[in-house]
């Protein structure tokens, strides 16, 4: 049996999880990108396609990072990390969802992909100074 403390240890920068979200009608992959001092986790969704509305906005389009199914075999398709908008959730909520199996730990970004992602978001104008200092340092 996985305890909450063990589950919390897996929730680190670069972790890729698959979970349910209230406002989405299917499970979504997401990648943890940072954590604040109150144990609020910042993450980006992973999408199989780039949404058409993003294709019209150059700054957001530049923040769609490709990842390959060949490197992440749990993906059904080559996909995109939607690094144009950070979403947050409590670490305890994710840990509880791992215990109940409504969220699954699937893997981790490669070191190269994580480095590319961090470089891109740290230099992006889409994120505030506070977001950068909180989640991307």
CSV table of C-alpha atoms in Angstrom, one decimal:
chain,number,residue,atom,x,y,z
A,1,UNK,CA,0.0,0.0,0.0
A,2,UNK,CA,1.3,3.4,-1.0
A,3,UNK,CA,1.2,5.9,1.9
A,4,UNK,CA,0.7,9.6,1.4
A,5,UNK,CA,4.3,10.3,2.4
A,6,UNK,CA,5.6,7.9,-0.3
A,7,UNK,CA,3.2,9.3,-2.9
A,8,UNK,CA,4.4,12.9,-2.1
A,9,UNK,CA,8.0,11.8,-2.8
A,10,UNK,CA,7.1,11.0,-6.4
A,11,UNK,CA,5.6,14.5,-7.0
A,12,UNK,CA,8.8,16.3,-8.1
A,13,UNK,CA,9.8,18.6,-11.0
A,14,UNK,CA,9.6,16.7,-14.2
A,15,UNK,CA,7.2,13.9,-13.0
A,16,UNK,CA,4.6,13.0,-15.5
A,17,UNK,CA,1.3,11.9,-14.2
A,18,UNK,CA,-2.1,10.9,-15.6
A,19,UNK,CA,-5.1,12.2,-13.7
A,20,UNK,CA,-8.8,13.3,-13.7
A,21,UNK,CA,-9.7,17.0,-13.6
A,22,UNK,CA,-13.2,18.3,-12.8
A,23,UNK,CA,-13.6,20.5,-15.8
A,24,UNK,CA,-12.1,17.9,-18.4
A,25,UNK,CA,-14.1,15.0,-19.6
A,26,UNK,CA,-11.2,12.6,-19.9
A,27,UNK,CA,-7.9,11.8,-18.2
A,28,UNK,CA,-5.0,14.1,-18.9
A,29,UNK,CA,-1.3,13.7,-18.7
A,30,UNK,CA,0.5,16.5,-16.9
A,31,UNK,CA,4.0,17.4,-16.0
A,32,UNK,CA,5.0,18.9,-12.6
A,33,UNK,CA,7.2,22.0,-13.0
A,34,UNK,CA,7.6,23.4,-9.5
A,35,UNK,CA,6.3,23.8,-6.0
A,36,UNK,CA,5.8,26.8,-3.8
A,37,UNK,CA,6.4,27.1,0.0
A,38,UNK,CA,2.8,26.2,0.7
A,39,UNK,CA,3.1,22.9,-1.2
A,40,UNK,CA,1.1,24.1,-4.1
A,41,UNK,CA,2.2,22.3,-7.3
A,42,UNK,CA,2.6,24.1,-10.6
A,43,UNK,CA,2.1,21.9,-13.7
A,44,UNK,CA,1.5,22.0,-17.5
A,45,UNK,CA,-0.9,19.8,-19.3
A,46,UNK,CA,0.3,17.5,-22.1
A,47,UNK,CA,-1.8,17.6,-25.2
A,48,UNK,CA,-1.9,15.4,-28.3
A,49,UNK,CA,-2.4,18.4,-30.5
A,50,UNK,CA,-1.9,22.2,-30.3
A,51,UNK,CA,-5.3,23.9,-30.0
A,52,UNK,CA,-6.2,26.1,-32.9
A,53,UNK,CA,-6.6,29.2,-30.7
A,54,UNK,CA,-3.0,28.9,-29.6
A,55,UNK,CA,-1.8,28.7,-33.2
A,56,UNK,CA,-2.9,32.3,-33.7
A,57,UNK,CA,-0.8,33.6,-30.8
A,58,UNK,CA,2.9,33.4,-31.5
A,59,UNK,CA,4.1,33.8,-27.8
A,60,UNK,CA,1.8,30.9,-26.7
A,61,UNK,CA,2.7,28.8,-29.8
A,62,UNK,CA,6.4,29.1,-29.0
A,63,UNK,CA,5.7,27.5,-25.6
A,64,UNK,CA,4.3,24.3,-27.0
A,65,UNK,CA,7.1,21.8,-26.4
A,66,UNK,CA,7.1,18.6,-28.5
A,67,UNK,CA,7.7,15.3,-26.8
A,68,UNK,CA,8.0,12.0,-28.6
A,69,UNK,CA,6.1,8.8,-28.0
A,70,UNK,CA,9.4,6.9,-28.6
A,71,UNK,CA,10.9,8.5,-25.5
A,72,UNK,CA,7.7,8.3,-23.5
A,73,UNK,CA,6.1,5.0,-24.3
A,74,UNK,CA,3.0,5.6,-22.1
A,75,UNK,CA,1.9,8.3,-24.6
A,76,UNK,CA,-0.4,7.2,-27.5
A,77,UNK,CA,1.0,9.8,-29.8
A,78,UNK,CA,3.8,12.3,-30.2
A,79,UNK,CA,2.5,15.1,-28.0
A,80,UNK,CA,3.0,18.7,-26.8
A,81,UNK,CA,3.6,20.1,-23.3
A,82,UNK,CA,1.4,23.2,-23.2
A,83,UNK,CA,3.8,25.4,-21.4
A,84,UNK,CA,1.9,28.6,-22.1
A,85,UNK,CA,-0.2,28.5,-18.9
A,86,UNK,CA,0.7,27.1,-15.5
A,87,UNK,CA,-2.0,25.4,-13.5
A,88,UNK,CA,-1.8,24.7,-9.8
A,89,UNK,CA,-3.1,22.0,-7.4
A,90,UNK,CA,-2.2,21.0,-3.9
A,91,UNK,CA,0.5,18.4,-3.4
A,92,UNK,CA,-1.8,16.7,-0.8
A,93,UNK,CA,-4.6,16.4,-3.4
A,94,UNK,CA,-2.2,14.8,-5.9
A,95,UNK,CA,-0.9,12.4,-3.3
A,96,UNK,CA,-4.4,11.4,-2.2
A,97,UNK,CA,-5.3,10.8,-5.8
A,98,UNK,CA,-2.3,8.6,-6.3
A,99,UNK,CA,-3.3,6.6,-3.2
A,100,UNK,CA,-6.9,6.1,-4.6
A,101,UNK,CA,-5.5,5.5,-8.1
A,102,UNK,CA,-7.4,8.3,-9.7
A,103,UNK,CA,-4.0,9.7,-10.6
A,104,UNK,CA,-1.1,7.5,-11.8
A,105,UNK,CA,2.6,8.2,-11.9
A,106,UNK,CA,3.7,7.5,-15.5
A,107,UNK,CA,7.3,8.6,-15.7
A,108,UNK,CA,9.6,11.6,-15.8
A,109,UNK,CA,10.8,14.0,-18.4
A,110,UNK,CA,14.2,13.3,-19.7
A,111,UNK,CA,16.9,15.6,-18.4
A,112,UNK,CA,17.3,17.1,-21.8
A,113,UNK,CA,13.6,17.8,-22.2
A,114,UNK,CA,13.3,19.2,-18.6
A,115,UNK,CA,16.3,21.5,-19.3
A,116,UNK,CA,14.8,22.7,-22.6
A,117,UNK,CA,11.4,23.3,-20.9
A,118,UNK,CA,12.9,25.3,-18.0
A,119,UNK,CA,15.0,27.4,-20.3
A,120,UNK,CA,12.0,28.3,-22.4
A,121,UNK,CA,9.7,29.2,-19.5
A,122,UNK,CA,12.4,31.1,-17.7
A,123,UNK,CA,12.9,33.4,-20.7
A,124,UNK,CA,9.2,33.6,-21.7
A,125,UNK,CA,7.2,36.8,-21.3
A,126,UNK,CA,4.1,34.8,-20.6
A,127,UNK,CA,4.9,34.3,-16.9
A,128,UNK,CA,5.2,36.9,-14.2
A,129,UNK,CA,8.3,37.5,-12.2
A,130,UNK,CA,6.5,36.0,-9.2
A,131,UNK,CA,5.5,32.8,-11.1
A,132,UNK,CA,9.1,32.4,-12.3
A,133,UNK,CA,10.6,32.9,-8.9
A,134,UNK,CA,8.0,30.6,-7.3
A,135,UNK,CA,7.8,27.7,-9.7
A,136,UNK,CA,10.7,27.9,-12.2
A,137,UNK,CA,13.8,28.7,-10.1
